[in-house]
PDB file of C-alpha atoms in Angstrom:
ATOM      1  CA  UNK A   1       0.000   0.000   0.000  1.00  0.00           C
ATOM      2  CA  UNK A   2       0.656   3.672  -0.350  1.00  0.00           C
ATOM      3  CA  UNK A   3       2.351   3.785   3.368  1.00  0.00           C
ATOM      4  CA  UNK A   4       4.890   0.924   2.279  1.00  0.00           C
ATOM      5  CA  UNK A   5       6.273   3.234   0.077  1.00  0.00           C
ATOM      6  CA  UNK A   6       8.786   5.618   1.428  1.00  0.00           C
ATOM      7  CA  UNK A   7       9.099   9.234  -0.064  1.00  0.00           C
ATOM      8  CA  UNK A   8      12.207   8.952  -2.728  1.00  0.00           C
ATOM      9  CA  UNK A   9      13.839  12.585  -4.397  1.00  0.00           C
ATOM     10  CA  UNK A  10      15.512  11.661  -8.037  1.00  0.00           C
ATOM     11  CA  UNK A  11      17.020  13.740 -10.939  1.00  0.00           C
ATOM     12  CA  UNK A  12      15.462  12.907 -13.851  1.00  0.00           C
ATOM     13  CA  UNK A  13      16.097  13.315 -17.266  1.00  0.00           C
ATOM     14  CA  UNK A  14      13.340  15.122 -19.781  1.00  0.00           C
ATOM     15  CA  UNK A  15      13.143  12.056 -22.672  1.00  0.00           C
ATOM     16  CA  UNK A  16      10.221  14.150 -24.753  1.00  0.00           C
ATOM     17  CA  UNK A  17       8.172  17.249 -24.357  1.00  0.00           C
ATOM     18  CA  UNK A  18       5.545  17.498 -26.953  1.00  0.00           C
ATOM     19  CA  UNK A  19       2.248  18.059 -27.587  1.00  0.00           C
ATOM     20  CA  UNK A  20      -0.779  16.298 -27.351  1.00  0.00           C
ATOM     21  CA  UNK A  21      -3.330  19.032 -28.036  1.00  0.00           C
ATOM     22  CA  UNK A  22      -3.214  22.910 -28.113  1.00  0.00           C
ATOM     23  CA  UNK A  23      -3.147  23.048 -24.524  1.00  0.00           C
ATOM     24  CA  UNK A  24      -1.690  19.415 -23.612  1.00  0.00           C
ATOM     25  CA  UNK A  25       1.928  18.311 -23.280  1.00  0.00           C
ATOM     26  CA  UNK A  26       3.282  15.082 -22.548  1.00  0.00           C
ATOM     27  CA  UNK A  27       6.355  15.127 -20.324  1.00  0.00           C
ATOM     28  CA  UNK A  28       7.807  11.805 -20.546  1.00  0.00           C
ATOM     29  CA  UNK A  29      10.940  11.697 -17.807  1.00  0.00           C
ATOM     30  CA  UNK A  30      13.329   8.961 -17.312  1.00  0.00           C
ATOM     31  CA  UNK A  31      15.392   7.994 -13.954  1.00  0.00           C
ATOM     32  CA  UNK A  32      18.837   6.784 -13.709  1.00  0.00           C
ATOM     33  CA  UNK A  33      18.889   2.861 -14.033  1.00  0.00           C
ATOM     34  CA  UNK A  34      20.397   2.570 -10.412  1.00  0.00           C
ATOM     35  CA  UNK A  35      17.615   4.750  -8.914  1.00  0.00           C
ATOM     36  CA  UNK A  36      13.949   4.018 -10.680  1.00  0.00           C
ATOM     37  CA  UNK A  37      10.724   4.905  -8.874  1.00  0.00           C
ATOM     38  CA  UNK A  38       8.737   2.624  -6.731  1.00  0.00           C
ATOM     39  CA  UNK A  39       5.154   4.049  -6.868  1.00  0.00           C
ATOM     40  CA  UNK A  40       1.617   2.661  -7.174  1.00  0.00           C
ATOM     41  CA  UNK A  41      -0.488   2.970 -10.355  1.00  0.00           C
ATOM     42  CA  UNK A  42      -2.573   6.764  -9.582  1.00  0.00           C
ATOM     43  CA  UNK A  43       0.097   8.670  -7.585  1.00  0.00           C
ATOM     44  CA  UNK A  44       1.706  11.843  -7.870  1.00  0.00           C
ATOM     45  CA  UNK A  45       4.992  13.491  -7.778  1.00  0.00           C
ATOM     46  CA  UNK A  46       6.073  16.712  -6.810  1.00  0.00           C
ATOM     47  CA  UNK A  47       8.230  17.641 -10.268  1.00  0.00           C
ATOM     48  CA  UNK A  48      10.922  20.391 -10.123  1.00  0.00           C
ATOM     49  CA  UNK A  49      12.550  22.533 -12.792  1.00  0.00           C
ATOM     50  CA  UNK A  50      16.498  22.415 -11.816  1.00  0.00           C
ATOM     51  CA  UNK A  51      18.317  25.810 -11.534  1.00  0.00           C
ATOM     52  CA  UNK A  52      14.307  27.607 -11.632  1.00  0.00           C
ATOM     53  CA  UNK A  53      13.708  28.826  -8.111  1.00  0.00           C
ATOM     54  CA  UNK A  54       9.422  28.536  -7.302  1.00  0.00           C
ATOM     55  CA  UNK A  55       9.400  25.899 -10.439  1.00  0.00           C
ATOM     56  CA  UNK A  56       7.253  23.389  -8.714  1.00  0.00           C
ATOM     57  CA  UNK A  57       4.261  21.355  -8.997  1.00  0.00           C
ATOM     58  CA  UNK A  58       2.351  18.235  -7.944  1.00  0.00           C
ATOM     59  CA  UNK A  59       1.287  16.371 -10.888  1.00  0.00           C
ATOM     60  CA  UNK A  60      -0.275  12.920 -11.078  1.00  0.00           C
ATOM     61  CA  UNK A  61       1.749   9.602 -13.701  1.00  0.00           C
ATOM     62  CA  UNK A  62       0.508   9.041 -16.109  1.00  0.00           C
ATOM     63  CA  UNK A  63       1.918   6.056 -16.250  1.00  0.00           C
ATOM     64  CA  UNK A  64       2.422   2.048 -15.641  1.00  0.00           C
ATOM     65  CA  UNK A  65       4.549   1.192 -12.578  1.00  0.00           C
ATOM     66  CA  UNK A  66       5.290  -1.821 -14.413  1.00  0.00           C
ATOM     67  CA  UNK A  67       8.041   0.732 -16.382  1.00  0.00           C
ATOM     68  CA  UNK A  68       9.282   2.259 -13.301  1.00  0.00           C
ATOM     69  CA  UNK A  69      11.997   4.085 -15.358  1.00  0.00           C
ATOM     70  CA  UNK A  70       9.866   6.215 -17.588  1.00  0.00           C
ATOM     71  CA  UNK A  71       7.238   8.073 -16.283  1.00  0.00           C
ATOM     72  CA  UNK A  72       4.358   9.982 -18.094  1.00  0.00           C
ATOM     73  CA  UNK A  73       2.588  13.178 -16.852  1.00  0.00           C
ATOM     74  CA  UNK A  74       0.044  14.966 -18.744  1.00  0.00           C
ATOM     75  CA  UNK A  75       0.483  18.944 -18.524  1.00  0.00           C
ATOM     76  CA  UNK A  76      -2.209  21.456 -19.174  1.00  0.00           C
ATOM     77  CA  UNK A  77      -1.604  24.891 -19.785  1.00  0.00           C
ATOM     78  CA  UNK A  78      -2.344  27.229 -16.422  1.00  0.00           C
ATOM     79  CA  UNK A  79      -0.979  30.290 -15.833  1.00  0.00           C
ATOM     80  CA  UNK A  80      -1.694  29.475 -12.193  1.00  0.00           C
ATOM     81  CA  UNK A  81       1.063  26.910 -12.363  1.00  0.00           C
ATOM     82  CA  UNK A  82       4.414  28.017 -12.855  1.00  0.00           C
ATOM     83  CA  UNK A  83       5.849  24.848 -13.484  1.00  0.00           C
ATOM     84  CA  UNK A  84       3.324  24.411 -16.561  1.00  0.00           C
ATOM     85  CA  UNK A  85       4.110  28.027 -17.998  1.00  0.00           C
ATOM     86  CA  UNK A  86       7.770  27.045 -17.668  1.00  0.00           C
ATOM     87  CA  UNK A  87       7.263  23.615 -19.444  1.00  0.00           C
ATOM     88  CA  UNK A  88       5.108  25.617 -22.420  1.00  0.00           C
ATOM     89  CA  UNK A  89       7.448  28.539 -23.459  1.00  0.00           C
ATOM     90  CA  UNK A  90       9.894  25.838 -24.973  1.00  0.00           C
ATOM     91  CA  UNK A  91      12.588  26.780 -22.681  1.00  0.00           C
ATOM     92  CA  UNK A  92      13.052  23.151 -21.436  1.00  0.00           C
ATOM     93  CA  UNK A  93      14.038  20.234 -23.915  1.00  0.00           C
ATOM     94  CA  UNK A  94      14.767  16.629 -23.941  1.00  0.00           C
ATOM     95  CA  UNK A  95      18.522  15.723 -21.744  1.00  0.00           C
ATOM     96  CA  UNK A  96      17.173  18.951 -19.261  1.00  0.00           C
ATOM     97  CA  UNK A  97      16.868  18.173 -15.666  1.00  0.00           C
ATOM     98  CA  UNK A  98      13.959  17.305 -13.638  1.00  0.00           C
ATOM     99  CA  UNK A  99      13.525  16.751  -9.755  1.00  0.00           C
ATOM    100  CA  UNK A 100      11.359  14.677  -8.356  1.00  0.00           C
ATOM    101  CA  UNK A 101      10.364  14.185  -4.978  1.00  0.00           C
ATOM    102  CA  UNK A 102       7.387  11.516  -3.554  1.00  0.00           C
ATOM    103  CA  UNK A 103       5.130   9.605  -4.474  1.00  0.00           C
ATOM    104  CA  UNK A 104       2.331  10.534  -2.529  1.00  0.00           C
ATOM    105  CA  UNK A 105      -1.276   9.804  -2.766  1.00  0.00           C
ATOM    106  CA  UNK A 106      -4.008   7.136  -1.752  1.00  0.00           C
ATOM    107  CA  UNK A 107      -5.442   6.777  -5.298  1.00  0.00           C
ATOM    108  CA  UNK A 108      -4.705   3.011  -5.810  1.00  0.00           C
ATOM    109  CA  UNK A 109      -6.420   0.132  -7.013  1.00  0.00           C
ATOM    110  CA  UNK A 110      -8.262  -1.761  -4.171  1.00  0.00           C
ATOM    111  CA  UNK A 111      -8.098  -5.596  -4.230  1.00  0.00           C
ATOM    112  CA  UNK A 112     -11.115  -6.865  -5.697  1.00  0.00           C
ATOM    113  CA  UNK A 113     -12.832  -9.089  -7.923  1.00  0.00           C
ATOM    114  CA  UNK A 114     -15.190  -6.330  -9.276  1.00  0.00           C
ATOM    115  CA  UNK A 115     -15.504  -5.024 -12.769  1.00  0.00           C
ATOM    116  CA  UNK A 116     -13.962  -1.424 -12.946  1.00  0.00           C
ATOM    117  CA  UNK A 117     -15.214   1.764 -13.552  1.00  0.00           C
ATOM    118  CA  UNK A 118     -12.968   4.796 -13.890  1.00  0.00           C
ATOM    119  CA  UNK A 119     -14.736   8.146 -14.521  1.00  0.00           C
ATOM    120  CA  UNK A 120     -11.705  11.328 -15.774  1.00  0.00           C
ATOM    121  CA  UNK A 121     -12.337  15.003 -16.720  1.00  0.00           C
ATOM    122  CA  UNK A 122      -9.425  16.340 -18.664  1.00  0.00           C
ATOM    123  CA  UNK A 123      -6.107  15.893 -17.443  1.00  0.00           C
ATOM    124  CA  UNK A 124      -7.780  13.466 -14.615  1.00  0.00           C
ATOM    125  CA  UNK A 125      -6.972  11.081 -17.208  1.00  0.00           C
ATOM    126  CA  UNK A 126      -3.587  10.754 -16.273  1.00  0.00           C
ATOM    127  CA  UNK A 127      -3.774   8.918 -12.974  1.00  0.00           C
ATOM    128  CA  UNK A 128      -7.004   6.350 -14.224  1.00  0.00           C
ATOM    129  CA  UNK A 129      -4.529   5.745 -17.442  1.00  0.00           C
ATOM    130  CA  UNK A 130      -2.012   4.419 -14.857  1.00  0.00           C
ATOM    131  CA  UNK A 131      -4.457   2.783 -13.126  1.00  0.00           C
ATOM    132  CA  UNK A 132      -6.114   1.186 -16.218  1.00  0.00           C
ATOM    133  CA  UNK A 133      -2.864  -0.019 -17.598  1.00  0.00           C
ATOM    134  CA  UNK A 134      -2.040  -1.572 -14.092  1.00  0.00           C
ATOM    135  CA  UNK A 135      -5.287  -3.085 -13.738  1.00  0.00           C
ATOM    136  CA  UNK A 136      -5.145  -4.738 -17.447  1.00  0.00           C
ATOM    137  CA  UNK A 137      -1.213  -5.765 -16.535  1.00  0.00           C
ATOM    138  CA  UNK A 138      -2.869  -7.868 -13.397  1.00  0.00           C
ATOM    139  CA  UNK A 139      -5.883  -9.331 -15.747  1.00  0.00           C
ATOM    140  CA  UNK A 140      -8.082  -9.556 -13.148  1.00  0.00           C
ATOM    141  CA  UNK A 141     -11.294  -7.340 -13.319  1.00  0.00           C
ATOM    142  CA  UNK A 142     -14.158  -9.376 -15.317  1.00  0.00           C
ATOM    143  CA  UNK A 143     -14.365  -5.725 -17.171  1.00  0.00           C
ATOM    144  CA  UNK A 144     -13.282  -2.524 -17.304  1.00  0.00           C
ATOM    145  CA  UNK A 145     -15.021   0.841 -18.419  1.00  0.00           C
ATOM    146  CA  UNK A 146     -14.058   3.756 -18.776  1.00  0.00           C
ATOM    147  CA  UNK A 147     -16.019   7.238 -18.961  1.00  0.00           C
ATOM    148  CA  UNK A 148     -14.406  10.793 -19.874  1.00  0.00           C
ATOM    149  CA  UNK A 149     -15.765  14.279 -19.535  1.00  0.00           C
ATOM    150  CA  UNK A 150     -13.612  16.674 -21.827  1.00  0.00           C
ATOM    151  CA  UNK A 151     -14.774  20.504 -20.189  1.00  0.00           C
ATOM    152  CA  UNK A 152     -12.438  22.159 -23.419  1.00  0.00           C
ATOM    153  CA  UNK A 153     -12.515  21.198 -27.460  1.00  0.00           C
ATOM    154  CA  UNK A 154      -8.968  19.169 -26.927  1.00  0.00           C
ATOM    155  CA  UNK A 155      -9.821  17.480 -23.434  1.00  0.00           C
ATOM    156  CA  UNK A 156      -9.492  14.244 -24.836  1.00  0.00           C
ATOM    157  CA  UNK A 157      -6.051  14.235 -26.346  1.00  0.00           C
ATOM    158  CA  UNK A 158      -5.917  10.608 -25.981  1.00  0.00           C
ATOM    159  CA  UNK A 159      -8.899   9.631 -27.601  1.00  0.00           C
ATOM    160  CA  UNK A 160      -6.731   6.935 -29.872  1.00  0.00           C
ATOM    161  CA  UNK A 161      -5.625   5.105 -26.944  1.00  0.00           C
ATOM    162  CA  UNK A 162      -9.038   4.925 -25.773  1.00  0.00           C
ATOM    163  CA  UNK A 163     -10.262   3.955 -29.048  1.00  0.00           C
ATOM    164  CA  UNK A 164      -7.259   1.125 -29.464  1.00  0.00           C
ATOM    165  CA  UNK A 165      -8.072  -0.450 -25.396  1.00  0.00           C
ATOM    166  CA  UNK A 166     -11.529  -0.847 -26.927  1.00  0.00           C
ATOM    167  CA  UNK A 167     -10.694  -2.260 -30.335  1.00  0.00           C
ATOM    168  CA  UNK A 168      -8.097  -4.864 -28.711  1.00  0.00           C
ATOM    169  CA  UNK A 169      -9.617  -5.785 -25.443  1.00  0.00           C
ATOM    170  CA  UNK A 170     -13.091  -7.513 -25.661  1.00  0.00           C
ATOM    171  CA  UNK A 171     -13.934  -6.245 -21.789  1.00  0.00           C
ATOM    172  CA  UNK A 172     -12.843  -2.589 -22.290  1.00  0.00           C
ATOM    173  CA  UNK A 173     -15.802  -0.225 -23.010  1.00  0.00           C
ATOM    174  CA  UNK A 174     -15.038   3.679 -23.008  1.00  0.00           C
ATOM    175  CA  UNK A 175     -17.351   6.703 -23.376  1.00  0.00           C
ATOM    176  CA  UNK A 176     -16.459  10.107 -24.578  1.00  0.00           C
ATOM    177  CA  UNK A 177     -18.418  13.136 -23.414  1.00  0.00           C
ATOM    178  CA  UNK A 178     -18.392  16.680 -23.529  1.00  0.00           C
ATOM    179  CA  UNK A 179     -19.575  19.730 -21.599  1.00  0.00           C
ATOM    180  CA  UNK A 180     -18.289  23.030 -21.001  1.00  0.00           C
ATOM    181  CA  UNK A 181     -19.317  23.230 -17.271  1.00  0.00           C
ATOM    182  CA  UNK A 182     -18.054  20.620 -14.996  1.00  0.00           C
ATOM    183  CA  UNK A 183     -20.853  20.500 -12.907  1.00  0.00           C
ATOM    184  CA  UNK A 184     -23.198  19.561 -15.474  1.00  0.00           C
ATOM    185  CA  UNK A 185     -20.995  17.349 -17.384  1.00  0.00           C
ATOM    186  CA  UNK A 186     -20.622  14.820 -14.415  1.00  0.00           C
ATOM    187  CA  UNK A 187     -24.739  14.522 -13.816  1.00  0.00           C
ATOM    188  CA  UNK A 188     -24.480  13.806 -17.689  1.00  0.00           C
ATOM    189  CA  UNK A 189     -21.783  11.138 -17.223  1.00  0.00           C
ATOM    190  CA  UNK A 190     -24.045   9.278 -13.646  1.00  0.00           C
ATOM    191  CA  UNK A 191     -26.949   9.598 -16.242  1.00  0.00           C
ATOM    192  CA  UNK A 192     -24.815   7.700 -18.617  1.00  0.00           C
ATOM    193  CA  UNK A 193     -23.233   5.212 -16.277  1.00  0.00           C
ATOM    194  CA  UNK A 194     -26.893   4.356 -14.893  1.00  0.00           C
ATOM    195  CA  UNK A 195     -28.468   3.524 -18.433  1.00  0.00           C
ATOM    196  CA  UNK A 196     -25.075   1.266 -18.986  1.00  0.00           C
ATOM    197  CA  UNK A 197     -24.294  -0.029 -16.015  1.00  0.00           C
ATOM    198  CA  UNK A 198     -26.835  -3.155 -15.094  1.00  0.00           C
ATOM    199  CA  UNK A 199     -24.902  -3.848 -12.020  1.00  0.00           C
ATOM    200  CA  UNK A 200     -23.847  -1.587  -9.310  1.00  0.00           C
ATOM    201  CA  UNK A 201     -21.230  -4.421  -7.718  1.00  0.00           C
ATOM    202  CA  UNK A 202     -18.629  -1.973  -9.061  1.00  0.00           C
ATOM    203  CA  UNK A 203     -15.599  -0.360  -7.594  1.00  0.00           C
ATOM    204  CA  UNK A 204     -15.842   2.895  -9.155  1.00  0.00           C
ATOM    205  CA  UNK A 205     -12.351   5.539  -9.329  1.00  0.00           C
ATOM    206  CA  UNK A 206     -13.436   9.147 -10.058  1.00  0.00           C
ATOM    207  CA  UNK A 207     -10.653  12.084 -10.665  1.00  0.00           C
ATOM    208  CA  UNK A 208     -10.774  15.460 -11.710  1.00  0.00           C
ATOM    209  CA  UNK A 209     -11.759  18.790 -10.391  1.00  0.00           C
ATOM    210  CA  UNK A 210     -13.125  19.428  -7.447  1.00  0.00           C
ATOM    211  CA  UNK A 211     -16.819  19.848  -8.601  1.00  0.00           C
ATOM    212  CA  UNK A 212     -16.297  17.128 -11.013  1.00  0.00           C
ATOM    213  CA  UNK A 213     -15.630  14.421  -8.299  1.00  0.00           C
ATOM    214  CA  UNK A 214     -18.159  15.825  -5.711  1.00  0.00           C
ATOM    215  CA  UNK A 215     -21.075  15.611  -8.069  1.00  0.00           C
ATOM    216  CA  UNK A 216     -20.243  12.815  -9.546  1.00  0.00           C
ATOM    217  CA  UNK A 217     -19.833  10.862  -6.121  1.00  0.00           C
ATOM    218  CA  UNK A 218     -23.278  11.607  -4.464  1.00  0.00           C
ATOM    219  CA  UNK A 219     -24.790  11.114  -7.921  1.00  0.00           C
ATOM    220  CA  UNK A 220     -23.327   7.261  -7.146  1.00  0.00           C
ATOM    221  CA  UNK A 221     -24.034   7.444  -4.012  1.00  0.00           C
ATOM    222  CA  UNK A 222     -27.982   7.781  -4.228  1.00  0.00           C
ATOM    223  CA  UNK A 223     -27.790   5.972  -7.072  1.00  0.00           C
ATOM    224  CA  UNK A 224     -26.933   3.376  -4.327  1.00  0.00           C
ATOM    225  CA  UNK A 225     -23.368   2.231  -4.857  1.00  0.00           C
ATOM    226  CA  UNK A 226     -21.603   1.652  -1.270  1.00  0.00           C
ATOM    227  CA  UNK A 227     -19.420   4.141  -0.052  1.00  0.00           C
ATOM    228  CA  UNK A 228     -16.290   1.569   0.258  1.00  0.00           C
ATOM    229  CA  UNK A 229     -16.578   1.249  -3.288  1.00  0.00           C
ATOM    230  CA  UNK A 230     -16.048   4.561  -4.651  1.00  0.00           C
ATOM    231  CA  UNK A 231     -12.519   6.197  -4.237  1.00  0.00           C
ATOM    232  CA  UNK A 232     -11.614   9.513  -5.151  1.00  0.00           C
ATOM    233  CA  UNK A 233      -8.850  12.079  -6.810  1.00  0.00           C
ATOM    234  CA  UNK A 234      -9.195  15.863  -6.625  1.00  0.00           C
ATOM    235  CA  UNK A 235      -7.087  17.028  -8.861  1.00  0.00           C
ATOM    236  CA  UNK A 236      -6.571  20.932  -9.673  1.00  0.00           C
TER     237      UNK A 236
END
């Protein structure tokens, strides 16, 4: 579990920065073979520009832990996030320094038997993407769906990948949606999940904005699905 995993600071090195929509980059960062991560699938890391005083952020892998050498975030433009604005004016590029520091978080896939259902908006992708590709690495959920809430025109830059799970994998399902206000766009996604989902014996992972996860949880909730089995990333 999460608190088996002590906190670990590495200097890693910027493989690729490009992007994956107008206002999505992929940072793909690699650590020294003698010092690779240990995480869980749906952490974060606290990244670091090197030589930038304030450079700092706490962004969620996007990645596998079954590659614990190269690690994937997904980076949205924010001028609230210094880190980000440094990343988009094409000041850093690929052999560049990165530090990281963690992981930390208690977004992890439970033990279960249950089918899966993992609900994103925008870059809230990027931890259920590690978690999917951990959960289809263990083959052990009966199914897995997936349901993502794009609040901007390129919130699903990763549509393919969605597209190929479901073309490849006869128990992946996914479901693209889209709605300018967050609020509204998760009672559209629980309106969706209720007309597919015959069962609610699910253990349901939910990340995104605040208002994303809230509504989207007590929509579940009195929809009847147990507390236990709903867990939850609020990501900003």
């Amino acid at each position: 579990g999460p608190a088996d995993i002590p906190v670990q600071e590495i200097v890693a090195t910027v493989r690729a920065l490009r992007p994956l929509a107008p206002d999505t980059l992929l940072l793909h960062l690699q650590t020294p073979r003698t010092h690779r991560l240990r995480f869980l699938a749906g952490q974060s890391l606290t990244l670091a520009a090197t030589g930038a005083e304030g450079l700092l952020a706490e962004h969620a892998i996007a990645s596998c832990p079954c590659d614990d050498r190269n690690l994937q975030f997904f980076i949205a433009r924010d001028t609230e996030d210094p880190l980000a604005e440094h990343l988009f004016s094409g000041r850093v590029k690929p052999g560049d320094a990165i530090s990281l520091r963690g992981p930390q978080g208690q977004f992890v896939l439970a033990e279960s038997t249950h089918p899966l259902v993992f609900a994103a908006c925008d870059t809230g992708f990027a931890p259920v993407k590690s978690l999917i590709e951990h959960a289809l690495s263990l083959d052990a959920a009966p199914s897995i769906t997936l349901y993502w809430l794009a609040t901007r025109p390129d919130g699903h830059f990763m549509a393919n990948q969605c597209r190929a799970w479901s073309s490849a994998l006869d128990g992946f399902e996914h479901h693209l949606a889209y709605h300018s206000d967050v609020s509204a766009g998760a009672r559209q996604l629980a309106q969706a999940m209720r007309a597919d989902l015959f069962d609610i014996a699910c253990d349901f992972y939910l990340a995104g904005p605040e208002a994303f996860v809230h509504v989207l949880h007590d929509e579940l909730r009195a929809a009847g699905v147990a507390a236990g089995q709903i867990r939850t990333e609020v990501l900003r």
